[in-house]
Amino acid sequence: MPAIWDLPDFDSHEAVHVFDDRATGLKAVIAVHSTHLGPAAGGTRFWHYADSQAAITDALRLSRGMSYKNAMAGLSAGGGKAVILANPQRAKPQQLLEAFGRAVDSLGGKYITAQDVGISEADMVAVSKVTPHVAGLPDQGGDPGPYTARGVFLGVKAAVKHALGTDDLHGVHVAIQGVGSVGGGLARYLAAEGAKLTLADVDAQRAADLARELGGQSVAADAIMAVEADVFSPCALGAVLTEASVAALKVRAVAGGANNQLATGPEGRMLADRGILYAPDYVINAGGIINVLRHIENADDAEINWRIDAIAGRLAAIWNESDSTGKTPAEVADNMAQKLIGR
Ligand code: NAD
């Protein structure tokens, strides 16, 4: 196993903390990528990993992602991420959550945690009994989904403007993959402005019901990326943009809320070569974190709204720079983010 500094995802993390609490069985990693702009903020993932190396790699990758996302959202927050290594039974007793809370607390506010995959609102409330360094609790704004959905909607509109040259969504066809909290909210905003919708979800009934309600169509989950449309909006899983799926796309733009859409990275160039506009995921899907971290900025609802509105302008700036330099939107966004965090 290589030393932690030599891991491909290390990327000069400021610190990587490893916790092993014998009494409760807690094994956790808290990765602090950058505190250049403020305390490192990012959720806690509770996951059963194949081995501890996989857990460290995940923490590093996600933590760097949070640095970029928070910086590009204009927040006074750095980037970090925690992972708790679940046992095969995925047991999550109260004592384990409290031990994790003590681990977060031991960093003295350098890392602020929040919900992520495998961690419920109630789990975070339990963590917050032990440490104040928790964001996004039910009484602080709660579910980030609706805020993310609004930001993604504004990003889709910006993509339509840049790729199709129109502000008018009437008849603009958007194919949405995944109609949960983010994709479902996006569909409603789009329907309200007259867009034509094709929806898909592994829960086919969910997609069909929403399509019926909004006057759109639904297709099988494995057919959505081949739909001929103006915009493809991934709002389910990450890594959906692969060499094969990009080659099969029949759209002018990809703009959606899912995290880590580019499977390996070079797909960003493939999209550009095919003339498909790409909205970098961590820029377009920042609405949720903008609300979750509202207390860091002391932001009221009006401020949260304008910060989410600013996502559209940020995307336009990325696309304009991409057009003038020949760099892909993903490269431009990464460069902007790196500059913001002083790298
Ligand atoms: P969700 O669980 O509410 O919805 C996801 C939906 O996708 C579900 O309806 C699920 O059935 C469906 N789905 C899963 N696999 C699918 C597949 N292969 N094809 C089609 N549909 C599939 O989750 P969400 O909160 O809406 O998040 C969606 C995506 O956005 C995730 O990638 C998440 O990481 C990302 N994201 C969410 C937020 C947020 O605030 N909720 C913020 C940033 C990023």
XYZ file of C-alpha atoms and ligand atoms in Angstrom:
387
model
C 0.000 0.000 0.000
C 1.526 3.396 -0.950
C 2.045 6.052 1.723
C -0.900 8.418 1.973
C 1.070 11.287 0.342
C 1.595 9.120 -2.748
C -2.063 8.225 -3.332
C -3.329 9.619 -6.667
C -6.162 11.450 -4.864
C -3.995 12.975 -2.127
C -3.727 16.335 -3.927
C -1.927 18.082 -1.074
C -4.632 17.585 1.536
C -3.936 19.817 4.531
C -4.677 16.917 6.879
C -6.107 13.432 6.918
C -7.356 12.284 10.324
C -7.903 8.617 11.065
C -10.006 7.587 14.072
C -10.188 4.198 15.739
C -12.352 4.119 18.850
C -11.983 0.731 20.508
C -14.902 1.201 22.893
C -17.531 1.754 20.198
C -15.851 0.187 17.159
C -15.844 3.525 15.323
C -13.460 3.595 12.403
C -13.578 6.881 10.520
C -11.551 9.139 8.285
C -11.887 12.919 8.231
C -10.099 14.420 5.242
C -9.422 18.155 5.260
C -8.454 19.216 1.753
C -8.373 22.966 2.196
C -9.199 25.582 4.810
C -7.969 28.426 2.599
C -11.437 29.997 2.371
C -12.786 28.909 5.757
C -13.490 25.773 7.807
C -13.456 22.596 5.730
C -17.107 21.707 5.145
C -18.567 18.522 3.707
C -20.866 15.689 4.659
C -20.287 12.387 6.404
C -20.703 9.183 4.424
C -21.535 5.904 6.181
C -20.543 3.093 3.870
C -19.312 -0.485 3.890
C -16.031 -0.332 1.942
C -14.161 -3.302 0.470
C -11.123 -2.287 2.550
C -9.733 0.663 4.488
C -7.729 1.855 1.467
C -10.989 2.304 -0.466
C -12.407 4.350 2.410
C -9.382 6.667 2.500
C -9.468 7.096 -1.285
C -13.181 7.950 -1.168
C -12.648 10.489 1.615
C -9.794 12.169 -0.299
C -11.702 12.325 -3.584
C -14.886 13.658 -1.998
C -13.024 16.137 0.180
C -11.228 17.734 -2.777
C -14.604 17.864 -4.551
C -16.050 19.834 -1.636
C -13.158 22.335 -1.785
C -13.982 22.992 -5.431
C -17.745 23.074 -4.904
C -17.649 25.436 -1.905
C -15.132 27.746 -3.582
C -17.128 27.977 -6.808
C -20.309 28.628 -4.819
C -18.609 31.713 -3.374
C -18.796 30.347 0.172
C -16.423 31.179 3.027
C -15.783 27.478 3.466
C -13.024 25.102 2.575
C -13.483 21.479 1.664
C -13.508 18.335 3.741
C -15.313 15.048 4.023
C -15.762 12.304 6.569
C -16.356 8.629 6.013
C -17.394 6.181 8.686
C -16.463 2.613 7.828
C -19.603 0.546 8.329
C -19.367 -3.091 9.301
C -21.029 -5.630 6.949
C -24.261 -5.427 9.027
C -24.151 -1.629 8.692
C -24.931 -1.272 12.392
C -25.033 2.354 13.496
C -25.617 2.441 17.263
C -25.997 5.736 19.084
C -22.615 5.305 20.842
C -20.874 5.065 17.478
C -22.450 8.310 16.282
C -21.471 9.993 19.531
C -17.899 8.751 19.170
C -17.913 10.208 15.661
C -19.214 13.494 17.097
C -16.266 13.536 19.527
C -13.914 12.918 16.599
C -15.381 15.918 14.741
C -15.218 17.981 17.925
C -11.556 17.127 18.458
C -10.736 19.119 15.315
C -12.026 22.258 17.026
C -14.138 23.556 14.138
C -11.574 23.020 11.393
C -14.069 20.566 9.885
C -17.853 21.085 9.739
C -19.938 18.019 9.041
C -23.376 17.422 7.491
C -25.515 14.615 6.102
C -24.410 12.451 3.201
C -25.091 8.956 1.860
C -26.008 6.530 4.659
C -26.483 9.235 7.294
C -29.987 10.343 8.217
C -31.199 13.606 9.657
C -31.680 11.805 13.015
C -28.071 10.544 12.864
C -26.795 14.104 12.446
C -28.960 15.282 15.316
C -27.250 12.593 17.440
C -23.813 13.823 16.298
C -24.802 17.414 17.110
C -25.425 16.449 20.751
C -21.640 16.042 21.078
C -20.260 18.769 18.820
C -21.510 22.134 17.557
C -19.641 21.680 14.264
C -22.635 20.310 12.356
C -24.507 22.054 9.519
C -27.852 21.473 7.829
C -29.775 20.288 10.890
C -33.592 20.250 10.594
C -33.887 23.591 12.427
C -31.220 25.189 10.196
C -32.917 24.746 6.834
C -33.115 20.967 6.559
C -33.442 19.125 3.231
C -31.033 20.583 0.651
C -32.845 18.913 -2.286
C -35.236 21.766 -3.183
C -32.366 24.295 -3.150
C -30.247 22.049 -5.344
C -33.190 21.586 -7.715
C -33.640 25.338 -8.097
C -29.943 25.846 -8.846
C -29.988 23.025 -11.386
C -33.059 24.529 -13.039
C -31.308 27.905 -13.391
C -28.254 26.055 -14.733
C -30.356 24.211 -17.322
C -31.839 27.548 -18.407
C -28.357 29.006 -18.730
C -27.270 25.986 -20.791
C -30.261 26.401 -23.094
C -29.350 30.050 -23.561
C -25.705 29.262 -24.322
C -26.280 26.217 -26.534
C -29.578 27.092 -28.213
C -29.508 30.897 -27.974
C -32.898 31.268 -26.311
C -34.314 32.345 -22.934
C -37.639 30.728 -23.717
C -38.096 27.161 -22.480
C -41.354 26.568 -24.386
C -40.885 23.376 -26.357
C -37.286 22.903 -25.236
C -36.904 19.175 -24.657
C -35.177 18.036 -21.456
C -34.536 14.364 -20.673
C -34.150 13.806 -16.922
C -32.463 10.737 -15.434
C -33.762 10.206 -11.903
C -36.810 12.058 -10.594
C -36.122 12.051 -6.858
C -35.607 15.111 -4.749
C -33.460 17.005 -7.288
C -34.712 15.604 -10.624
C -38.363 15.750 -9.563
C -38.026 19.354 -8.411
C -36.242 20.250 -11.637
C -39.045 18.662 -13.695
C -41.641 20.808 -11.943
C -39.724 24.047 -12.551
C -39.222 23.127 -16.207
C -42.872 22.150 -16.726
C -43.968 25.472 -15.244
C -42.017 27.255 -18.009
C -43.365 25.098 -20.833
C -40.452 22.715 -21.427
C -41.105 19.324 -22.999
C -40.103 16.547 -20.584
C -38.964 12.969 -20.912
C -38.449 11.365 -17.518
C -36.863 8.121 -16.356
C -36.246 6.466 -13.017
C -35.359 2.954 -11.880
C -38.634 3.336 -10.030
C -40.566 3.357 -13.319
C -43.869 4.104 -11.618
C -42.399 7.228 -10.060
C -41.321 8.542 -13.472
C -44.638 7.598 -15.082
C -46.678 9.288 -12.347
C -44.684 12.509 -12.536
C -44.801 12.519 -16.346
C -48.573 12.147 -16.230
C -48.879 14.949 -13.677
C -46.656 17.346 -15.634
C -47.781 16.393 -19.141
C -44.515 14.748 -20.196
C -43.442 11.283 -21.250
C -41.571 8.573 -19.405
C -39.176 5.975 -20.754
C -37.329 3.000 -19.283
C -34.330 3.907 -17.116
C -31.878 2.300 -19.534
C -33.269 4.291 -22.488
C -33.018 7.857 -21.159
C -29.470 8.577 -22.342
C -30.370 7.742 -25.944
C -33.397 10.059 -26.070
C -33.120 12.740 -28.739
C -33.570 15.987 -26.812
C -32.064 19.437 -26.291
C -30.703 18.770 -22.807
C -29.806 15.595 -20.925
C -30.044 16.137 -17.177
C -28.405 13.456 -15.004
C -30.056 13.603 -11.577
C -29.518 10.072 -10.276
C -26.092 8.480 -10.105
C -22.525 9.604 -10.684
C -20.204 8.342 -13.437
C -22.974 8.142 -16.053
C -20.900 9.959 -18.691
C -18.664 7.230 -20.101
C -16.966 6.935 -23.483
C -19.866 4.786 -24.727
C -22.700 6.851 -23.262
C -21.236 10.158 -24.495
C -20.924 8.684 -28.001
C -24.611 7.751 -27.898
C -25.976 11.089 -26.611
C -28.333 12.959 -28.957
C -28.494 16.304 -27.143
C -26.972 19.792 -27.303
C -26.179 20.078 -23.599
C -25.656 18.020 -20.443
C -26.744 19.844 -17.297
C -27.888 18.009 -14.190
C -27.574 17.640 -10.442
C -25.769 14.311 -9.992
C -22.323 14.396 -8.411
C -19.214 13.221 -10.295
C -20.910 12.762 -13.671
C -17.713 12.292 -15.707
C -16.762 8.634 -15.183
C -13.014 9.117 -15.500
C -12.399 12.731 -16.603
C -11.562 12.608 -20.332
C -15.297 12.377 -21.107
C -15.294 16.173 -20.680
C -13.150 16.440 -23.824
C -15.337 13.911 -25.662
C -18.419 16.015 -24.941
C -16.664 19.145 -26.193
C -15.483 17.349 -29.341
C -19.075 16.314 -30.024
C -20.218 19.935 -29.603
C -22.202 19.103 -26.461
C -22.161 21.829 -23.801
C -21.359 20.491 -20.323
C -22.308 22.135 -17.017
C -19.632 21.090 -14.480
C -21.550 19.151 -11.828
C -20.111 20.757 -8.718
C -20.962 24.215 -10.044
C -24.549 23.544 -11.116
C -25.501 21.425 -8.079
C -24.250 23.786 -5.335
C -27.701 25.080 -4.291
C -28.002 22.563 -1.462
C -24.634 23.315 0.133
C -25.299 27.054 -0.186
C -28.319 26.544 2.065
C -26.688 23.973 4.359
C -23.853 26.398 5.144
C -26.136 29.412 5.585
C -24.970 29.962 9.173
C -21.334 30.352 8.055
C -22.351 33.320 5.935
C -25.066 34.457 8.354
C -27.310 34.430 5.292
C -31.050 35.039 5.307
C -33.446 33.583 2.712
C -32.988 36.498 0.312
C -29.226 36.058 0.369
C -29.541 32.307 -0.135
C -31.710 33.011 -3.187
C -29.281 35.392 -4.842
C -26.385 33.086 -4.136
C -28.270 30.296 -5.913
C -29.222 32.688 -8.732
C -25.506 33.363 -9.218
C -24.956 29.747 -10.351
C -26.259 30.669 -13.819
C -23.781 33.523 -14.239
C -20.922 31.382 -12.996
C -21.720 28.712 -15.565
C -21.912 31.329 -18.317
C -18.467 32.631 -17.313
C -17.082 29.079 -17.497
C -18.594 28.461 -20.938
C -17.389 31.807 -22.277
C -13.848 31.096 -21.121
C -14.108 27.601 -22.587
C -15.224 29.059 -25.926
C -12.353 31.524 -26.017
C -9.561 29.230 -24.784
C -10.527 25.844 -26.203
C -10.305 24.302 -22.723
C -13.269 22.156 -21.736
C -15.792 23.562 -19.238
C -14.611 20.945 -16.708
C -10.993 22.107 -17.088
C -11.973 25.769 -16.840
C -14.023 25.119 -13.680
C -11.203 23.122 -12.048
C -8.720 25.893 -12.831
C -11.032 28.570 -11.432
C -11.618 26.526 -8.271
C -7.901 25.864 -7.778
C -7.147 29.555 -8.085
C -9.841 30.402 -5.529
C -8.344 28.004 -2.989
C -4.864 29.400 -3.556
C -3.424 26.430 -5.423
P -32.942 10.901 -4.526
O -32.574 9.612 -3.888
O -34.024 11.732 -3.942
O -33.337 10.639 -6.061
C -32.586 9.865 -6.920
C -33.545 9.195 -7.892
O -32.790 8.537 -8.904
C -34.435 8.131 -7.228
O -35.785 8.361 -7.605
C -33.889 6.834 -7.778
O -34.885 5.831 -7.911
C -33.361 7.264 -9.125
N -32.343 6.409 -9.729
C -31.352 5.712 -9.130
N -30.617 5.059 -10.039
C -31.126 5.374 -11.251
C -30.800 5.022 -12.568
N -29.779 4.198 -12.845
N -31.557 5.513 -13.585
C -32.596 6.325 -13.324
N -32.952 6.687 -12.083
C -32.240 6.225 -11.050
O -31.566 11.713 -4.625
P -31.389 13.273 -4.893
O -31.236 13.959 -3.598
O -32.414 13.733 -5.862
O -29.952 13.293 -5.579
C -29.781 12.965 -6.941
C -28.336 13.180 -7.352
O -27.970 14.527 -7.104
C -27.325 12.336 -6.580
O -26.240 12.050 -7.468
C -26.841 13.272 -5.500
O -25.531 12.927 -5.072
C -26.818 14.574 -6.260
N -26.907 15.742 -5.405
C -27.981 15.919 -4.589
C -28.049 17.052 -3.797
C -29.221 17.299 -2.890
O -29.314 18.404 -2.372
N -30.144 16.359 -2.710
C -27.011 18.010 -3.835
C -25.925 17.815 -4.708
C -25.893 16.673 -5.487
